[in-house]
Amino acid sequence: MKLLTAWNDAEQSILCVTYLPGWEWEDMNRNQSVEQAFFTSVNHRVDVIADFRGTELPPGGVINLPHIAKSPAYVQPNSGIVVLVGSPDFISPLVEVYK
């Protein structure tokens, strides 16, 4: 698995998901159950930092948009904001996919 998921603070209110070089869409899909466990382990708002630094967008972005929209960071009742951190080489194509 090429994603690391961990709390970013002692209060367990910020979840950091780090995408490692070479990640694929299937890694993101498999990690959803991991993220779900973090969200359900607390009863307060959870913000998410998705760290894509040093990675590239895998092929198939448009096909995988429905999977992204169903991820715990967007559908959990206690989900807060989602911050995408990455290089311009990653974020620009991702924004184009969403457009």
Coordinates of N, CA, C and O in Angstrom, one line a residue:
M1 N 0.8 -1.2 0.0 CA 0.0 0.0 0.0 C 0.9 1.2 0.0 O 1.8 1.3 0.8
K2 N 0.6 2.2 -0.8 CA 1.4 3.3 -1.0 C 0.8 4.6 -0.4 O 1.0 5.7 -0.9
L3 N 0.0 4.4 0.7 CA -0.6 5.5 1.4 C -0.4 5.3 2.8 O -0.5 4.2 3.4
L4 N 0.0 6.4 3.5 CA 0.1 6.4 5.0 C -1.0 7.2 5.6 O -1.1 8.4 5.2
T5 N -1.7 6.7 6.6 CA -2.8 7.4 7.2 C -2.5 7.5 8.7 O -2.3 6.4 9.3
A6 N -2.5 8.7 9.2 CA -2.3 8.9 10.7 C -2.8 10.2 11.2 O -3.0 11.1 10.4
W7 N -3.1 10.2 12.5 CA -3.5 11.5 13.1 C -2.3 12.5 13.0 O -1.2 12.1 13.2
N8 N -2.7 13.7 12.8 CA -1.7 14.8 12.7 C -1.5 15.6 14.0 O -0.7 16.4 14.1
D9 N -2.4 15.3 14.9 CA -2.4 16.1 16.2 C -2.9 15.2 17.3 O -3.6 14.2 17.1
A10 N -2.5 15.6 18.5 CA -2.9 14.8 19.7 C -4.4 14.8 20.0 O -4.9 13.8 20.6
E11 N -5.1 15.8 19.5 CA -6.6 15.8 19.7 C -7.3 14.9 18.8 O -8.5 14.8 18.9
Q12 N -6.6 14.4 17.8 CA -7.2 13.5 16.8 C -8.3 14.2 16.0 O -9.4 13.7 15.8
S13 N -8.0 15.4 15.6 CA -9.0 16.2 14.8 C -8.5 16.5 13.4 O -9.2 17.0 12.6
I14 N -7.2 16.1 13.1 CA -6.6 16.3 11.8 C -6.1 15.0 11.4 O -5.1 14.4 12.0
L15 N -6.6 14.5 10.3 CA -6.1 13.2 9.7 C -5.2 13.5 8.5 O -5.6 14.3 7.6
C16 N -4.1 13.0 8.5 CA -3.1 13.2 7.4 C -3.0 11.9 6.5 O -2.7 10.8 7.1
V17 N -3.3 12.0 5.3 CA -3.2 10.9 4.3 C -2.0 11.3 3.4 O -2.2 12.2 2.6
T18 N -0.9 10.5 3.5 CA 0.2 10.8 2.6 C 0.3 9.8 1.5 O 0.3 8.6 1.7
Y19 N 0.3 10.3 0.3 CA 0.4 9.5 -0.9 C 1.9 9.4 -1.3 O 2.5 10.4 -1.5
L20 N 2.3 8.2 -1.4 CA 3.7 7.9 -1.7 C 3.9 7.8 -3.2 O 3.0 7.4 -3.9
P21 N 5.1 8.1 -3.7 CA 5.4 7.9 -5.1 C 5.0 6.5 -5.6 O 5.2 5.5 -5.0
G22 N 4.3 6.5 -6.8 CA 3.9 5.3 -7.4 C 2.5 4.8 -7.0 O 2.1 3.7 -7.3
W23 N 1.8 5.6 -6.2 CA 0.4 5.2 -5.7 C -0.5 5.0 -6.9 O -0.3 5.6 -8.0
E24 N -1.4 4.1 -6.8 CA -2.4 3.9 -7.8 C -3.8 4.1 -7.2 O -4.0 4.2 -6.0
W25 N -4.8 4.2 -8.1 CA -6.2 4.4 -7.6 C -6.7 3.3 -6.7 O -7.4 3.5 -5.8
E26 N -6.2 2.1 -7.0 CA -6.6 1.0 -6.1 C -6.1 1.2 -4.7 O -6.8 0.8 -3.7
D27 N -4.9 1.8 -4.5 CA -4.4 2.1 -3.2 C -5.4 3.0 -2.5 O -5.7 2.9 -1.3
M28 N -5.9 4.0 -3.2 CA -6.8 5.0 -2.6 C -8.1 4.3 -2.2 O -8.7 4.5 -1.1
N29 N -8.6 3.4 -3.1 CA -9.8 2.6 -2.8 C -9.7 1.8 -1.6 O -10.6 1.7 -0.7
R30 N -8.6 1.1 -1.5 CA -8.3 0.2 -0.3 C -8.2 1.0 1.0 O -8.6 0.5 2.1
N31 N -7.7 2.2 0.9 CA -7.4 3.0 2.1 C -8.7 3.6 2.6 O -8.7 4.1 3.8
Q32 N -9.8 3.5 1.9 CA -11.1 4.1 2.4 C -11.5 3.5 3.7 O -12.0 4.1 4.6
S33 N -11.3 2.2 3.8 CA -11.7 1.5 5.1 C -10.8 1.9 6.2 O -11.3 2.0 7.4
V34 N -9.6 2.2 5.9 CA -8.7 2.7 7.0 C -9.1 4.1 7.4 O -9.2 4.3 8.6
E35 N -9.4 5.0 6.5 CA -9.9 6.3 6.8 C -11.2 6.2 7.6 O -11.4 7.0 8.6
Q36 N -12.1 5.3 7.2 CA -13.4 5.2 7.8 C -13.2 4.8 9.3 O -13.9 5.4 10.2
A37 N -12.2 4.0 9.6 CA -11.9 3.6 11.0 C -11.5 4.8 11.8 O -11.9 4.9 13.0
F38 N -10.7 5.7 11.2 CA -10.2 6.9 11.9 C -11.4 7.8 12.2 O -11.6 8.3 13.4
F39 N -12.3 8.0 11.2 CA -13.4 8.9 11.4 C -14.4 8.4 12.5 O -14.9 9.1 13.3
T40 N -14.6 7.1 12.5 CA -15.6 6.5 13.4 C -15.0 6.3 14.8 O -15.8 6.0 15.8
S41 N -13.7 6.5 15.0 CA -13.1 6.3 16.3 C -13.3 7.5 17.2 O -12.9 7.5 18.4
V42 N -13.7 8.6 16.6 CA -13.9 9.9 17.4 C -15.3 10.4 17.2 O -16.0 10.1 16.2
N43 N -15.8 11.3 18.1 CA -17.1 11.9 18.0 C -17.1 13.4 17.7 O -18.0 14.1 18.1
H44 N -16.0 13.8 17.1 CA -15.9 15.3 16.8 C -15.5 15.4 15.3 O -15.1 14.5 14.6
R45 N -15.4 16.7 14.9 CA -15.1 17.0 13.5 C -13.6 16.6 13.2 O -12.7 16.7 14.1
V46 N -13.4 16.1 12.0 CA -12.1 15.6 11.6 C -11.8 16.3 10.2 O -12.6 16.2 9.3
D47 N -10.8 17.1 10.2 CA -10.3 17.7 9.0 C -9.2 16.8 8.4 O -8.6 16.0 9.1
V48 N -9.0 16.9 7.1 CA -8.1 16.0 6.4 C -7.1 16.8 5.6 O -7.4 17.7 4.9
I49 N -5.8 16.3 5.7 CA -4.8 16.8 4.9 C -4.4 15.7 3.9 O -4.0 14.6 4.4
A50 N -4.6 15.9 2.6 CA -4.1 14.9 1.7 C -2.8 15.4 1.0 O -2.8 16.4 0.3
D51 N -1.8 14.7 1.4 CA -0.4 15.2 1.0 C 0.0 14.4 -0.3 O 0.4 13.2 -0.2
F52 N 0.1 15.1 -1.4 CA 0.5 14.5 -2.7 C 1.8 14.9 -3.1 O 2.2 14.7 -4.3
R53 N 2.6 15.6 -2.2 CA 3.9 16.1 -2.6 C 4.8 14.9 -3.1 O 4.8 13.8 -2.5
G54 N 5.5 15.2 -4.2 CA 6.4 14.2 -4.8 C 5.7 13.0 -5.5 O 6.4 12.1 -5.9
T55 N 4.4 13.2 -5.8 CA 3.7 12.1 -6.6 C 3.1 12.7 -7.9 O 3.2 13.9 -8.1
E56 N 2.6 11.8 -8.7 CA 2.0 12.2 -9.9 C 0.6 11.6 -9.9 O 0.3 10.6 -9.2
L57 N -0.3 12.2 -10.7 CA -1.7 11.7 -10.8 C -1.7 10.5 -11.7 O -1.2 10.5 -12.8
P58 N -2.1 9.3 -11.2 CA -2.2 8.1 -12.0 C -3.2 8.3 -13.2 O -4.1 9.1 -13.1
P59 N -3.0 7.5 -14.2 CA -4.0 7.5 -15.3 C -5.4 7.1 -14.8 O -5.5 6.4 -13.8
G60 N -6.4 7.6 -15.4 CA -7.8 7.2 -15.1 C -8.5 8.1 -14.1 O -9.4 7.6 -13.4
G61 N -8.1 9.3 -14.0 CA -8.6 10.2 -13.0 C -10.1 10.4 -13.2 O -10.9 10.4 -12.2
V62 N -10.6 10.6 -14.4 CA -12.0 10.8 -14.6 C -12.9 9.6 -14.2 O -13.9 9.7 -13.6
I63 N -12.4 8.4 -14.5 CA -13.1 7.2 -14.2 C -13.2 7.0 -12.6 O -14.2 6.5 -12.1
N64 N -12.2 7.5 -11.9 CA -12.2 7.3 -10.5 C -12.8 8.5 -9.7 O -12.9 8.4 -8.5
L65 N -13.3 9.5 -10.3 CA -14.0 10.6 -9.6 C -15.1 10.1 -8.7 O -15.2 10.6 -7.5
P66 N -16.0 9.2 -9.1 CA -17.0 8.7 -8.2 C -16.5 8.1 -6.9 O -17.0 8.3 -5.8
H67 N -15.3 7.4 -7.0 CA -14.7 6.8 -5.8 C -14.2 7.9 -4.9 O -14.3 7.7 -3.7
I68 N -13.6 8.9 -5.5 CA -13.1 10.0 -4.6 C -14.3 10.7 -3.9 O -14.2 11.0 -2.7
A69 N -15.4 10.9 -4.6 CA -16.5 11.6 -4.0 C -17.2 10.8 -2.9 O -17.8 11.3 -2.0
K70 N -16.9 9.5 -2.9 CA -17.5 8.6 -1.8 C -16.6 8.3 -0.7 O -16.9 7.6 0.2
S71 N -15.4 8.9 -0.7 CA -14.4 8.7 0.3 C -14.9 9.3 1.7 O -15.7 10.2 1.7
P72 N -14.5 8.7 2.8 CA -14.9 9.1 4.1 C -14.7 10.6 4.4 O -15.5 11.2 5.0
A73 N -13.7 11.2 3.8 CA -13.4 12.6 4.0 C -14.5 13.5 3.5 O -14.7 14.6 3.9
Y74 N -15.3 13.0 2.6 CA -16.4 13.7 2.0 C -17.8 13.3 2.5 O -18.8 14.1 2.3
V75 N -17.9 12.1 3.0 CA -19.3 11.6 3.3 C -19.5 11.4 4.8 O -20.7 11.2 5.2
Q76 N -18.5 11.3 5.6 CA -18.7 11.1 7.0 C -19.4 12.3 7.7 O -19.1 13.5 7.3
P77 N -20.3 12.1 8.6 CA -21.0 13.2 9.2 C -20.1 14.1 10.0 O -20.3 15.3 10.1
N78 N -19.0 13.6 10.5 CA -18.0 14.4 11.2 C -16.8 14.9 10.4 O -15.8 15.4 10.9
S79 N -17.0 14.8 9.0 CA -15.9 15.3 8.2 C -15.9 16.8 8.1 O -17.0 17.4 8.1
G80 N -14.7 17.4 8.1 CA -14.6 18.9 8.0 C -14.0 19.2 6.7 O -14.5 18.8 5.6
I81 N -13.0 20.1 6.7 CA -12.4 20.5 5.4 C -11.4 19.5 5.0 O -10.8 18.7 5.8
V82 N -11.1 19.5 3.7 CA -10.1 18.7 3.1 C -9.1 19.6 2.4 O -9.5 20.4 1.5
V83 N -7.9 19.5 2.7 CA -6.8 20.3 2.2 C -5.9 19.4 1.3 O -5.4 18.4 1.8
L84 N -5.7 19.8 0.0 CA -4.9 19.1 -0.9 C -3.5 19.8 -0.9 O -3.5 21.0 -1.2
V85 N -2.5 19.0 -0.6 CA -1.1 19.6 -0.6 C -0.3 18.8 -1.7 O -0.3 17.6 -1.7
G86 N 0.3 19.6 -2.6 CA 1.0 18.9 -3.7 C 1.8 19.9 -4.6 O 1.7 21.1 -4.4
S87 N 2.5 19.3 -5.5 CA 3.3 20.1 -6.4 C 2.4 20.6 -7.5 O 1.3 20.0 -7.8
P88 N 2.7 21.7 -8.2 CA 1.9 22.1 -9.3 C 1.7 21.0 -10.4 O 0.7 21.0 -11.1
D89 N 2.7 20.2 -10.6 CA 2.6 19.1 -11.5 C 1.5 18.1 -11.2 O 1.0 17.4 -12.0
F90 N 1.2 18.0 -9.9 CA 0.1 17.1 -9.5 C -1.2 17.9 -9.4 O -2.2 17.4 -9.9
I91 N -1.3 19.0 -8.8 CA -2.5 19.7 -8.5 C -3.2 20.2 -9.8 O -4.4 20.1 -9.9
S92 N -2.4 20.7 -10.7 CA -3.0 21.2 -12.0 C -3.8 20.2 -12.7 O -4.9 20.4 -13.1
P93 N -3.2 19.0 -13.0 CA -4.0 17.9 -13.6 C -5.3 17.5 -12.8 O -6.3 17.3 -13.4
L94 N -5.1 17.5 -11.5 CA -6.3 17.1 -10.6 C -7.4 18.1 -10.8 O -8.6 17.8 -10.9
V95 N -7.0 19.4 -10.8 CA -8.1 20.5 -11.0 C -8.7 20.3 -12.3 O -9.9 20.5 -12.5
E96 N -8.0 20.0 -13.3 CA -8.5 19.8 -14.7 C -9.5 18.7 -14.7 O -10.5 18.7 -15.4
V97 N -9.2 17.6 -14.0 CA -10.1 16.4 -14.0 C -11.4 16.8 -13.3 O -12.5 16.5 -13.8
Y98 N -11.3 17.6 -12.2 CA -12.6 18.0 -11.6 C -13.4 19.0 -12.4 O -14.6 19.0 -12.4
K99 N -12.7 19.8 -13.3 CA -13.4 20.7 -14.1 C -14.2 20.0 -15.2 O -15.3 20.3 -15.6

